[in-house]
mmCIF file of C-alpha atoms and ligand atoms in Angstrom:
data_model
loop_
_atom_site.group_PDB
_atom_site.id
_atom_site.type_symbol
_atom_site.label_atom_id
_atom_site.label_comp_id
_atom_site.label_asym_id
_atom_site.label_seq_id
_atom_site.Cartn_x
_atom_site.Cartn_y
_atom_site.Cartn_z
ATOM 1 C CA MET Z 1 -2.201 -20.768 14.347
ATOM 2 C CA LYS Z 2 -4.112 -17.975 16.502
ATOM 3 C CA ILE Z 3 -2.251 -14.751 17.627
ATOM 4 C CA ALA Z 4 -4.065 -13.207 20.753
ATOM 5 C CA PRO Z 5 -4.510 -9.454 20.785
ATOM 6 C CA LYS Z 6 -2.026 -8.022 23.216
ATOM 7 C CA ARG Z 7 -1.480 -4.562 24.387
ATOM 8 C CA PHE Z 8 1.678 -3.004 23.606
ATOM 9 C CA LEU Z 9 4.407 -4.861 22.933
ATOM 10 C CA SER Z 10 4.183 -8.767 23.411
ATOM 11 C CA PRO Z 11 6.408 -10.863 20.913
ATOM 12 C CA ILE Z 12 4.863 -13.854 19.639
ATOM 13 C CA VAL Z 13 7.234 -16.502 18.098
ATOM 14 C CA LEU Z 14 5.859 -18.320 15.608
ATOM 15 C CA PRO Z 15 6.099 -22.132 15.766
ATOM 16 C CA PHE Z 16 7.256 -22.625 12.624
ATOM 17 C CA SER Z 17 10.336 -20.313 12.998
ATOM 18 C CA PRO Z 18 13.508 -22.649 13.350
ATOM 19 C CA VAL Z 19 16.982 -21.328 14.390
ATOM 20 C CA GLY Z 20 18.585 -18.369 12.857
ATOM 21 C CA GLN Z 21 18.237 -14.470 12.445
ATOM 22 C CA LYS Z 22 14.620 -13.652 12.451
ATOM 23 C CA LYS Z 23 13.049 -10.803 11.302
ATOM 24 C CA ARG Z 24 10.691 -8.900 13.508
ATOM 25 C CA ILE Z 25 7.214 -7.721 12.267
ATOM 26 C CA ALA Z 26 4.692 -5.734 13.997
ATOM 27 C CA ILE Z 27 1.329 -6.519 13.102
ATOM 28 C CA ILE Z 28 -1.620 -4.034 13.526
ATOM 29 C CA PRO Z 29 -4.832 -5.091 12.183
ATOM 30 C CA GLY Z 30 -6.695 -1.905 13.266
ATOM 31 C CA ASP Z 31 -10.558 -1.884 12.444
ATOM 32 C CA GLY Z 32 -13.212 -3.256 10.370
ATOM 33 C CA ILE Z 33 -12.165 -5.728 7.810
ATOM 34 C CA GLY Z 34 -8.966 -5.489 8.730
ATOM 35 C CA LYS Z 35 -9.403 -7.368 11.806
ATOM 36 C CA GLU Z 36 -10.588 -10.200 9.259
ATOM 37 C CA VAL Z 37 -7.964 -10.191 6.476
ATOM 38 C CA ILE Z 38 -4.779 -9.643 8.697
ATOM 39 C CA PRO Z 39 -4.970 -13.090 10.500
ATOM 40 C CA GLU Z 40 -5.289 -14.578 6.926
ATOM 41 C CA ALA Z 41 -2.301 -12.781 5.997
ATOM 42 C CA VAL Z 42 -0.297 -13.969 9.216
ATOM 43 C CA LYS Z 43 -1.595 -17.560 8.478
ATOM 44 C CA VAL Z 44 -0.225 -17.310 5.048
ATOM 45 C CA ILE Z 45 3.090 -16.132 6.093
ATOM 46 C CA ALA Z 46 3.375 -19.110 8.811
ATOM 47 C CA ALA Z 47 2.699 -21.379 6.049
ATOM 48 C CA ALA Z 48 5.348 -19.911 3.855
ATOM 49 C CA GLY Z 49 7.691 -20.804 6.467
ATOM 50 C CA ALA Z 50 9.552 -17.586 6.274
ATOM 51 C CA GLU Z 51 11.704 -17.134 9.477
ATOM 52 C CA VAL Z 52 9.844 -14.232 11.412
ATOM 53 C CA GLU Z 53 8.940 -13.120 14.742
ATOM 54 C CA THR Z 54 5.862 -11.280 14.646
ATOM 55 C CA ALA Z 55 4.264 -9.147 17.692
ATOM 56 C CA GLN Z 56 0.446 -7.881 17.597
ATOM 57 C CA PHE Z 57 -0.765 -4.521 18.542
ATOM 58 C CA ASP Z 58 -4.314 -3.485 19.276
ATOM 59 C CA TRP Z 59 -4.180 0.045 18.026
ATOM 60 C CA GLY Z 60 -7.311 1.297 16.483
ATOM 61 C CA ALA Z 61 -10.980 2.337 17.367
ATOM 62 C CA ASP Z 62 -11.697 -0.352 20.105
ATOM 63 C CA ARG Z 63 -8.455 0.572 22.131
ATOM 64 C CA TYR Z 64 -9.264 4.517 21.673
ATOM 65 C CA LEU Z 65 -12.776 4.305 22.626
ATOM 66 C CA ALA Z 66 -11.750 2.140 25.593
ATOM 67 C CA ASP Z 67 -9.076 4.357 27.092
ATOM 68 C CA GLY Z 68 -8.581 7.293 24.511
ATOM 69 C CA ILE Z 69 -5.313 6.097 23.167
ATOM 70 C CA THR Z 70 -4.495 6.138 19.570
ATOM 71 C CA VAL Z 71 -0.672 5.586 19.517
ATOM 72 C CA PRO Z 72 0.960 4.803 22.968
ATOM 73 C CA PRO Z 73 3.853 7.353 23.905
ATOM 74 C CA ASP Z 74 7.018 6.181 22.470
ATOM 75 C CA GLY Z 75 4.905 4.000 19.920
ATOM 76 C CA PHE Z 76 6.618 5.049 16.552
ATOM 77 C CA ALA Z 77 9.974 5.207 18.262
ATOM 78 C CA MET Z 78 9.354 1.523 19.433
ATOM 79 C CA LEU Z 79 8.159 0.344 15.873
ATOM 80 C CA GLU Z 80 11.386 1.727 14.116
ATOM 81 C CA ARG Z 81 13.472 0.490 16.911
ATOM 82 C CA ASP Z 82 12.458 -3.132 17.371
ATOM 83 C CA PHE Z 83 11.095 -4.094 13.916
ATOM 84 C CA ASP Z 84 11.962 -4.837 10.481
ATOM 85 C CA ALA Z 85 8.634 -4.146 8.847
ATOM 86 C CA ILE Z 86 5.140 -3.162 10.145
ATOM 87 C CA LEU Z 87 2.003 -5.108 8.494
ATOM 88 C CA VAL Z 88 -1.325 -2.916 8.940
ATOM 89 C CA GLY Z 89 -4.851 -3.976 8.281
ATOM 90 C CA ALA Z 90 -7.130 -0.589 7.950
ATOM 91 C CA PHE Z 91 -8.599 2.160 10.035
ATOM 92 C CA GLY Z 92 -12.094 3.535 10.328
ATOM 93 C CA ASP Z 93 -14.835 3.175 12.354
ATOM 94 C CA PRO Z 94 -18.296 4.397 12.208
ATOM 95 C CA ARG Z 95 -18.014 5.264 16.152
ATOM 96 C CA VAL Z 96 -15.346 7.667 15.691
ATOM 97 C CA LYS Z 97 -16.952 10.015 13.790
ATOM 98 C CA THR Z 98 -13.592 12.437 13.547
ATOM 99 C CA ASN Z 99 -11.611 9.484 12.423
ATOM 100 C CA ILE Z 100 -8.754 10.935 14.736
ATOM 101 C CA HIS Z 101 -7.309 7.559 15.597
ATOM 102 C CA ALA Z 102 -6.919 6.427 12.020
ATOM 103 C CA LYS Z 103 -5.509 9.793 11.168
ATOM 104 C CA GLU Z 104 -2.958 9.659 14.092
ATOM 105 C CA ILE Z 105 -2.021 6.118 13.408
ATOM 106 C CA LEU Z 106 -1.740 5.724 9.804
ATOM 107 C CA LEU Z 107 -0.759 9.225 8.834
ATOM 108 C CA GLY Z 108 1.363 9.572 12.008
ATOM 109 C CA MET Z 109 3.107 6.168 10.549
ATOM 110 C CA ARG Z 110 3.809 7.587 7.336
ATOM 111 C CA PHE Z 111 4.827 11.007 8.544
ATOM 112 C CA LYS Z 112 6.655 10.630 11.481
ATOM 113 C CA MET Z 113 8.430 7.438 10.457
ATOM 114 C CA ASP Z 114 9.130 9.230 7.176
ATOM 115 C CA LEU Z 115 7.822 6.646 4.863
ATOM 116 C CA TYR Z 116 8.026 8.509 2.000
ATOM 117 C CA ALA Z 117 7.188 6.171 -0.872
ATOM 118 C CA ASN Z 118 3.965 4.515 -1.071
ATOM 119 C CA VAL Z 119 4.505 1.977 -3.892
ATOM 120 C CA ARG Z 120 1.566 0.105 -5.294
ATOM 121 C CA PRO Z 121 2.121 -2.651 -7.521
ATOM 122 C CA VAL Z 122 -0.685 -2.963 -10.243
ATOM 123 C CA ARG Z 123 -1.021 -6.767 -11.602
ATOM 124 C CA LEU Z 124 -3.826 -8.240 -13.158
ATOM 125 C CA LEU Z 125 -4.171 -12.048 -11.819
ATOM 126 C CA ASP Z 126 -6.698 -13.134 -14.175
ATOM 127 C CA ALA Z 127 -8.490 -11.906 -17.153
ATOM 128 C CA ALA Z 128 -12.001 -12.410 -15.876
ATOM 129 C CA LEU Z 129 -10.966 -9.950 -12.912
ATOM 130 C CA CYS Z 130 -10.309 -6.998 -15.280
ATOM 131 C CA PRO Z 131 -13.727 -4.930 -16.328
ATOM 132 C CA LEU Z 132 -11.898 -3.937 -19.602
ATOM 133 C CA LYS Z 133 -12.549 -6.178 -22.680
ATOM 134 C CA GLY Z 134 -9.502 -8.109 -24.403
ATOM 135 C CA ILE Z 135 -7.062 -7.416 -21.325
ATOM 136 C CA GLU Z 136 -5.034 -10.307 -20.260
ATOM 137 C CA PRO Z 137 -2.690 -10.459 -17.447
ATOM 138 C CA LYS Z 138 0.233 -9.395 -19.167
ATOM 139 C CA ASP Z 139 -1.435 -5.962 -20.057
ATOM 140 C CA VAL Z 140 -1.967 -4.889 -16.645
ATOM 141 C CA ASP Z 141 1.539 -4.911 -15.028
ATOM 142 C CA PHE Z 142 2.841 -1.540 -13.935
ATOM 143 C CA ALA Z 143 3.712 0.251 -10.579
ATOM 144 C CA VAL Z 144 2.482 3.573 -9.040
ATOM 145 C CA ILE Z 145 4.943 5.380 -6.784
ATOM 146 C CA ARG Z 146 2.961 7.938 -4.853
ATOM 147 C CA GLU Z 147 4.930 10.382 -2.675
ATOM 148 C CA ASN Z 148 3.412 9.950 0.701
ATOM 149 C CA THR Z 149 4.577 12.794 3.034
ATOM 150 C CA GLU Z 150 3.774 16.203 1.548
ATOM 151 C CA GLY Z 151 0.892 17.292 -0.789
ATOM 152 C CA VAL Z 152 -2.491 18.291 0.711
ATOM 153 C CA TYR Z 153 -2.150 15.724 3.365
ATOM 154 C CA THR Z 154 0.051 17.711 5.420
ATOM 155 C CA ASP Z 155 -3.055 19.454 7.159
ATOM 156 C CA ALA Z 156 -1.736 22.810 6.426
ATOM 157 C CA GLY Z 157 -4.175 25.565 5.797
ATOM 158 C CA GLY Z 158 -7.441 26.522 7.543
ATOM 159 C CA VAL Z 159 -11.004 28.067 7.757
ATOM 160 C CA PHE Z 160 -11.875 31.550 8.186
ATOM 161 C CA LYS Z 161 -15.376 32.670 8.894
ATOM 162 C CA GLN Z 162 -16.683 29.287 9.237
ATOM 163 C CA GLY Z 163 -20.266 28.615 8.570
ATOM 164 C CA THR Z 164 -20.949 31.829 7.176
ATOM 165 C CA PRO Z 165 -21.634 32.865 3.815
ATOM 166 C CA ASP Z 166 -18.169 34.457 3.659
ATOM 167 C CA GLU Z 167 -16.418 31.140 4.664
ATOM 168 C CA ILE Z 168 -12.813 30.855 3.470
ATOM 169 C CA ALA Z 169 -11.125 27.233 3.372
ATOM 170 C CA VAL Z 170 -7.502 26.997 2.322
ATOM 171 C CA GLN Z 171 -5.768 23.791 2.183
ATOM 172 C CA GLU Z 172 -2.150 24.036 1.107
ATOM 173 C CA ASP Z 173 -0.316 21.643 -1.374
ATOM 174 C CA ILE Z 174 3.038 21.349 0.078
ATOM 175 C CA ASN Z 175 5.760 20.419 -2.340
ATOM 176 C CA THR Z 176 9.326 20.163 -1.173
ATOM 177 C CA ARG Z 177 12.520 20.015 -3.491
ATOM 178 C CA LYS Z 178 13.689 17.341 -1.030
ATOM 179 C CA GLY Z 179 10.417 15.716 -1.031
ATOM 180 C CA VAL Z 180 10.049 15.661 -4.661
ATOM 181 C CA GLU Z 181 13.542 14.693 -5.613
ATOM 182 C CA ARG Z 182 13.662 11.733 -3.423
ATOM 183 C CA ILE Z 183 10.366 10.308 -4.607
ATOM 184 C CA ILE Z 184 11.387 10.850 -8.203
ATOM 185 C CA ARG Z 185 14.901 9.323 -7.492
ATOM 186 C CA PHE Z 186 13.045 6.507 -6.201
ATOM 187 C CA ALA Z 187 11.059 6.046 -9.037
ATOM 188 C CA PHE Z 188 13.868 5.799 -11.320
ATOM 189 C CA GLU Z 189 15.753 3.339 -8.987
ATOM 190 C CA TYR Z 190 12.595 1.174 -8.551
ATOM 191 C CA CYS Z 191 12.380 0.982 -12.367
ATOM 192 C CA GLU Z 192 16.161 -0.233 -12.764
ATOM 193 C CA ARG Z 193 15.627 -2.926 -9.962
ATOM 194 C CA HIS Z 194 12.342 -4.157 -10.793
ATOM 195 C CA THR Z 195 11.462 -6.533 -13.543
ATOM 196 C CA LYS Z 196 7.752 -7.225 -15.273
ATOM 197 C CA ILE Z 197 6.130 -10.283 -14.549
ATOM 198 C CA ASP Z 198 7.240 -12.103 -17.386
ATOM 199 C CA GLY Z 199 11.052 -11.136 -16.461
ATOM 200 C CA SER Z 200 11.416 -8.612 -18.965
ATOM 201 C CA PRO Z 201 13.151 -5.424 -17.556
ATOM 202 C CA ARG Z 202 11.377 -2.254 -16.822
ATOM 203 C CA ASN Z 203 12.318 0.862 -18.752
ATOM 204 C CA ARG Z 204 9.991 3.797 -18.240
ATOM 205 C CA VAL Z 205 9.038 6.031 -15.634
ATOM 206 C CA LEU Z 206 6.101 8.330 -16.578
ATOM 207 C CA MET Z 207 5.439 11.349 -14.122
ATOM 208 C CA CYS Z 208 1.817 12.289 -13.692
ATOM 209 C CA ASP Z 209 1.074 15.817 -12.601
ATOM 210 C CA LYS Z 210 -1.701 18.912 -13.068
ATOM 211 C CA SER Z 211 1.420 21.370 -14.118
ATOM 212 C CA ASN Z 212 -0.896 23.096 -16.749
ATOM 213 C CA ALA Z 213 -2.944 24.402 -13.954
ATOM 214 C CA MET Z 214 -0.881 23.917 -10.685
ATOM 215 C CA THR Z 215 2.247 25.601 -12.559
ATOM 216 C CA TYR Z 216 4.237 26.423 -9.247
ATOM 217 C CA ALA Z 217 4.084 22.717 -7.688
ATOM 218 C CA GLY Z 218 4.087 21.483 -11.169
ATOM 219 C CA GLY Z 219 7.353 23.568 -12.411
ATOM 220 C CA LEU Z 220 9.284 22.293 -9.367
ATOM 221 C CA TRP Z 221 8.284 18.446 -10.233
ATOM 222 C CA GLN Z 222 8.992 19.281 -13.952
ATOM 223 C CA ARG Z 223 12.323 20.721 -13.532
ATOM 224 C CA VAL Z 224 13.162 17.729 -11.003
ATOM 225 C CA PHE Z 225 11.925 14.988 -13.173
ATOM 226 C CA ARG Z 226 14.435 16.441 -15.904
ATOM 227 C CA GLU Z 227 17.204 16.435 -13.966
ATOM 228 C CA VAL Z 228 16.880 13.045 -12.253
ATOM 229 C CA GLY Z 229 15.450 11.606 -15.621
ATOM 230 C CA GLY Z 230 18.788 13.059 -17.237
ATOM 231 C CA GLU Z 231 20.994 10.816 -14.524
ATOM 232 C CA HIS Z 232 19.199 7.535 -16.114
ATOM 233 C CA PRO Z 233 19.306 7.780 -19.962
ATOM 234 C CA GLN Z 234 18.713 4.044 -20.177
ATOM 235 C CA ILE Z 235 15.162 5.053 -18.757
ATOM 236 C CA LYS Z 236 12.804 6.588 -20.955
ATOM 237 C CA SER Z 237 10.983 9.654 -19.050
ATOM 238 C CA GLU Z 238 7.452 10.167 -19.957
ATOM 239 C CA HIS Z 239 5.191 12.659 -18.754
ATOM 240 C CA MET Z 240 1.099 12.809 -18.828
ATOM 241 C CA TYR Z 241 -1.406 15.319 -17.071
ATOM 242 C CA VAL Z 242 -3.357 13.405 -14.717
ATOM 243 C CA ASP Z 243 -6.880 13.776 -16.144
ATOM 244 C CA ALA Z 244 -5.461 12.442 -19.449
ATOM 245 C CA LEU Z 245 -3.712 9.463 -17.675
ATOM 246 C CA CYS Z 246 -7.158 8.696 -15.916
ATOM 247 C CA MET Z 247 -8.852 8.078 -19.218
ATOM 248 C CA GLN Z 248 -5.831 6.336 -20.788
ATOM 249 C CA MET Z 249 -5.903 3.896 -17.880
ATOM 250 C CA VAL Z 250 -9.259 2.969 -18.640
ATOM 251 C CA ARG Z 251 -8.958 2.836 -22.251
ATOM 252 C CA ASP Z 252 -5.712 0.893 -22.497
ATOM 253 C CA PRO Z 253 -3.476 0.306 -19.556
ATOM 254 C CA ARG Z 254 -0.743 -1.258 -21.576
ATOM 255 C CA PRO Z 255 1.535 1.683 -22.244
ATOM 256 C CA PHE Z 256 2.077 1.878 -18.340
ATOM 257 C CA ASP Z 257 5.393 0.923 -16.476
ATOM 258 C CA VAL Z 258 6.339 2.793 -13.742
ATOM 259 C CA ILE Z 259 4.292 5.825 -12.719
ATOM 260 C CA VAL Z 260 5.358 8.767 -10.392
ATOM 261 C CA THR Z 261 2.952 11.309 -8.426
ATOM 262 C CA ASN Z 262 2.182 13.219 -5.963
ATOM 263 C CA ASN Z 263 0.199 12.121 -2.756
ATOM 264 C CA MET Z 264 -3.226 13.139 -4.122
ATOM 265 C CA PHE Z 265 -3.055 12.033 -7.388
ATOM 266 C CA GLY Z 266 -1.466 8.886 -6.543
ATOM 267 C CA ASP Z 267 -4.528 8.394 -3.989
ATOM 268 C CA ILE Z 268 -6.952 8.544 -6.801
ATOM 269 C CA ILE Z 269 -5.194 6.681 -9.696
ATOM 270 C CA THR Z 270 -4.230 3.940 -7.522
ATOM 271 C CA ASP Z 271 -8.106 3.074 -6.719
ATOM 272 C CA LEU Z 272 -8.789 3.293 -10.336
ATOM 273 C CA ALA Z 273 -5.838 0.981 -10.956
ATOM 274 C CA ALA Z 274 -7.064 -1.382 -8.425
ATOM 275 C CA GLY Z 275 -10.442 -1.318 -10.495
ATOM 276 C CA LEU Z 276 -8.090 -2.985 -13.303
ATOM 277 C CA GLN Z 277 -6.979 -5.642 -11.177
ATOM 278 C CA GLY Z 278 -10.530 -6.771 -9.852
ATOM 279 C CA GLY Z 279 -11.042 -4.278 -7.060
ATOM 280 C CA LEU Z 280 -9.578 -3.078 -3.822
ATOM 281 C CA GLY Z 281 -9.959 -6.666 -2.254
ATOM 282 C CA MET Z 282 -7.037 -7.593 -4.674
ATOM 283 C CA ALA Z 283 -4.567 -4.475 -4.081
ATOM 284 C CA ALA Z 284 -1.328 -4.331 -1.905
ATOM 285 C CA SER Z 285 0.797 -1.184 -1.003
ATOM 286 C CA GLY Z 286 3.770 -0.607 0.781
ATOM 287 C CA ASN Z 287 4.977 2.432 2.395
ATOM 288 C CA ILE Z 288 8.990 2.602 2.189
ATOM 289 C CA HIS Z 289 11.736 4.576 3.250
ATOM 290 C CA PRO Z 290 15.032 2.743 2.095
ATOM 291 C CA GLY Z 291 16.931 1.304 4.860
ATOM 292 C CA LYS Z 292 14.166 2.100 7.532
ATOM 293 C CA THR Z 293 11.336 -0.006 9.072
ATOM 294 C CA SER Z 294 8.749 0.421 6.262
ATOM 295 C CA MET Z 295 4.943 -0.472 6.714
ATOM 296 C CA PHE Z 296 2.775 -2.489 4.235
ATOM 297 C CA GLU Z 297 -0.967 -2.281 3.784
ATOM 298 C CA PRO Z 298 -3.730 -3.302 1.754
ATOM 299 C CA VAL Z 299 -4.832 -0.566 -0.587
ATOM 300 C CA HIS Z 300 -8.667 -1.144 0.789
ATOM 301 C CA GLY Z 301 -10.021 0.610 4.218
ATOM 302 C CA SER Z 302 -11.818 -0.706 7.110
ATOM 303 C CA ALA Z 303 -15.077 -1.211 4.749
ATOM 304 C CA PRO Z 304 -17.501 -1.189 7.591
ATOM 305 C CA LEU Z 305 -20.235 -2.053 5.572
ATOM 306 C CA ILE Z 306 -18.934 -5.591 5.274
ATOM 307 C CA ALA Z 307 -16.889 -5.713 8.272
ATOM 308 C CA GLY Z 308 -17.766 -8.836 10.564
ATOM 309 C CA LYS Z 309 -19.638 -10.922 8.079
ATOM 310 C CA ASN Z 310 -16.280 -12.995 6.785
ATOM 311 C CA ILE Z 311 -16.770 -11.699 3.218
ATOM 312 C CA ALA Z 312 -14.049 -9.284 3.039
ATOM 313 C CA ASN Z 313 -11.437 -10.519 0.317
ATOM 314 C CA PRO Z 314 -7.954 -11.331 2.056
ATOM 315 C CA PHE Z 315 -5.842 -11.512 -1.190
ATOM 316 C CA GLY Z 316 -5.085 -7.851 -0.846
ATOM 317 C CA ALA Z 317 -3.541 -8.438 2.452
ATOM 318 C CA ILE Z 318 -1.985 -11.496 1.756
ATOM 319 C CA LEU Z 319 -0.282 -10.068 -1.406
ATOM 320 C CA THR Z 320 0.695 -7.099 1.106
ATOM 321 C CA ALA Z 321 2.389 -9.647 3.289
ATOM 322 C CA ALA Z 322 4.077 -10.915 0.422
ATOM 323 C CA MET Z 323 5.207 -7.783 -0.869
ATOM 324 C CA MET Z 324 6.552 -7.213 2.790
ATOM 325 C CA LEU Z 325 8.478 -10.340 2.730
ATOM 326 C CA ARG Z 326 10.026 -9.631 -0.713
ATOM 327 C CA HIS Z 327 11.186 -6.098 0.910
ATOM 328 C CA LEU Z 328 12.569 -8.035 3.752
ATOM 329 C CA GLY Z 329 14.584 -10.720 1.319
ATOM 330 C CA PHE Z 330 12.359 -13.929 1.603
ATOM 331 C CA ASP Z 331 12.367 -14.286 -2.176
ATOM 332 C CA GLY Z 332 11.229 -17.945 -1.972
ATOM 333 C CA GLN Z 333 8.677 -17.626 0.431
ATOM 334 C CA THR Z 334 7.116 -14.649 -1.661
ATOM 335 C CA ASP Z 335 7.216 -16.226 -4.834
ATOM 336 C CA ARG Z 336 5.376 -19.268 -3.070
ATOM 337 C CA ILE Z 337 2.709 -16.782 -1.744
ATOM 338 C CA GLU Z 338 2.095 -15.426 -4.911
ATOM 339 C CA ALA Z 339 1.644 -18.754 -6.815
ATOM 340 C CA ALA Z 340 -0.672 -19.832 -4.697
ATOM 341 C CA VAL Z 341 -2.704 -16.745 -4.597
ATOM 342 C CA LEU Z 342 -2.720 -16.893 -8.406
ATOM 343 C CA GLU Z 343 -4.118 -20.448 -8.473
ATOM 344 C CA ALA Z 344 -6.769 -19.758 -6.068
ATOM 345 C CA VAL Z 345 -7.970 -17.066 -8.556
ATOM 346 C CA ARG Z 346 -7.922 -19.308 -11.483
ATOM 347 C CA GLN Z 347 -9.610 -22.105 -9.548
ATOM 348 C CA LYS Z 348 -12.138 -19.394 -8.229
ATOM 349 C CA LYS Z 349 -11.090 -20.344 -4.539
ATOM 350 C CA THR Z 350 -11.941 -16.717 -3.795
ATOM 351 C CA THR Z 351 -14.425 -14.608 -2.102
ATOM 352 C CA GLN Z 352 -17.490 -13.357 -3.951
ATOM 353 C CA ASP Z 353 -16.182 -10.001 -5.135
ATOM 354 C CA VAL Z 354 -13.593 -11.700 -7.438
ATOM 355 C CA GLY Z 355 -16.089 -14.696 -8.461
ATOM 356 C CA GLY Z 356 -15.642 -17.194 -6.094
ATOM 357 C CA ALA Z 357 -18.022 -18.937 -3.280
ATOM 358 C CA LEU Z 358 -15.527 -18.843 -0.072
ATOM 359 C CA GLY Z 359 -15.478 -16.595 3.033
ATOM 360 C CA THR Z 360 -12.707 -14.372 4.078
ATOM 361 C CA ARG Z 361 -11.406 -17.434 6.309
ATOM 362 C CA GLU Z 362 -11.862 -20.400 3.696
ATOM 363 C CA ALA Z 363 -10.072 -18.324 1.025
ATOM 364 C CA GLY Z 364 -7.162 -17.626 3.492
ATOM 365 C CA GLU Z 365 -7.098 -21.332 4.392
ATOM 366 C CA TRP Z 366 -7.200 -22.406 1.053
ATOM 367 C CA VAL Z 367 -4.118 -20.255 0.048
ATOM 368 C CA ALA Z 368 -2.265 -21.583 3.293
ATOM 369 C CA LYS Z 369 -2.902 -25.249 2.489
ATOM 370 C CA LYS Z 370 -1.714 -24.480 -0.952
ATOM 371 C CA ILE Z 371 1.417 -23.192 0.033
ATOM 372 C CA SER Z 372 1.896 -26.049 2.983
ATOM 373 C CA HIS Z 373 0.829 -29.304 0.634
ATOM 374 C CA GLY Z 374 1.409 -27.887 -2.921
HETATM 375 P P1 ATP J 401 -12.529 3.356 5.081
HETATM 376 O O1 ATP J 401 -13.210 4.880 5.471
HETATM 377 O O2 ATP J 401 -11.636 2.935 5.932
HETATM 378 O O3 ATP J 401 -11.572 3.818 3.758
HETATM 379 P P2 ATP J 401 -14.216 2.690 3.250
HETATM 380 O O4 ATP J 401 -15.509 1.693 3.227
HETATM 381 O O5 ATP J 401 -14.918 4.132 3.111
HETATM 382 O O6 ATP J 401 -13.756 2.459 4.566
HETATM 383 P P3 ATP J 401 -12.981 1.041 1.861
HETATM 384 O O7 ATP J 401 -12.655 0.037 2.861
HETATM 385 O O8 ATP J 401 -11.850 1.087 0.955
HETATM 386 O O9 ATP J 401 -13.569 2.375 2.070
HETATM 387 O O10 ATP J 401 -14.191 0.167 0.917
HETATM 388 C C1 ATP J 401 -14.967 0.417 -0.133
HETATM 389 C C2 ATP J 401 -15.864 -0.548 -0.347
HETATM 390 O O11 ATP J 401 -15.047 -0.984 -1.436
HETATM 391 C C3 ATP J 401 -16.263 -1.783 0.520
HETATM 392 O O12 ATP J 401 -17.609 -0.862 1.127
HETATM 393 C C4 ATP J 401 -16.406 -2.645 -0.303
HETATM 394 O O13 ATP J 401 -17.743 -3.227 -0.881
HETATM 395 C C5 ATP J 401 -15.319 -2.695 -1.384
HETATM 396 N N1 ATP J 401 -14.058 -3.550 -0.472
HETATM 397 C C6 ATP J 401 -13.072 -2.684 -0.166
HETATM 398 N N2 ATP J 401 -12.458 -3.555 0.385
HETATM 399 C C7 ATP J 401 -12.826 -5.037 0.364
HETATM 400 C C8 ATP J 401 -12.175 -6.669 0.583
HETATM 401 N N3 ATP J 401 -11.297 -6.466 1.072
HETATM 402 N N4 ATP J 401 -13.197 -7.469 0.105
HETATM 403 C C9 ATP J 401 -14.386 -6.760 -0.687
HETATM 404 N N5 ATP J 401 -14.676 -5.894 -0.846
HETATM 405 C C10 ATP J 401 -14.029 -4.729 -0.254
#
């Protein structure tokens, strides 16, 4: 099945969709390897037989360079109004030096649609993928809940006397009571509702900060964490400074269960965590606001160095699609996708970055066939 890129809204009903209430998914492949991995994810969604309609959008560098449009007028409102979920590839293109389109589309979606919880499950599918000695899949099974709408990513600040020896640059770290409280609540609720891969309950939430140095923001996070933790006595509240956490993650990731942290620390530690899973090509994420249209994207970026060569690993995007389907209530389809990816990894039916010899399309095709034919 092939989906032709269309401008603006152009629904494409997937041929496998029978009757019934269909969920609607907006597909935005974006730039670079996003344009290669997202079609594989779409193929796999079709193979899994989820009742969905998809519409593809050409937002990205090509579109921006052609007509100067990053997000069409009413774009975000349209996504919220007309779709149940959004599947995004990646944004970033060396031809757009300012990266303005990536900022406006990706950060725009996160901020304007208020997708405040960035959820990144960290799971090791096969011991061979982990760079740490003696670590088994059961040892790497945690989730990072990253605040997604505040912190140092709000573009608050400025420069003064730029380009002179007296230059001053200020980058504000924004932390609101509302923002901190809702992400911490989300983490506790996530912990209550999710089990580990082996079916055992999650029961610990660890807040990661740098409150010994960043005392004002850290103080707010600490107070709110104590308050909200007090409402969940059955869940153990834990704390680590971000520097200590980084060291722990590469020495022994076993103690982690659910980690909640701010925007910047979450950005950094989830790349580190992706390293435990086999690299950026394996990592999935969701940008969630409960009850609203949420957006799902692989953790990797557009990777211009490897784009267009059919070598990018599509599994991060495929696992992202699976995460999206689970969010939409398609548990059976999600289980089938996750099982097929696990089997692909075990049989080394993968791209080279995780030890196989297949191309992007061939790896995606293998997973889709595994789902369809068993
Ligand atoms: P961007 O600016 O969009 O974030 P980037 O190249 O700086 O792009 P990533 O896209 O995250 O950052 O990729 C960094 C490197 O990680 C790539 O050059 C590539 O070597 C590796 N990588 C990322 N994603 C994948 C993937 N899906 N498959 C294989 N390797 C990947």
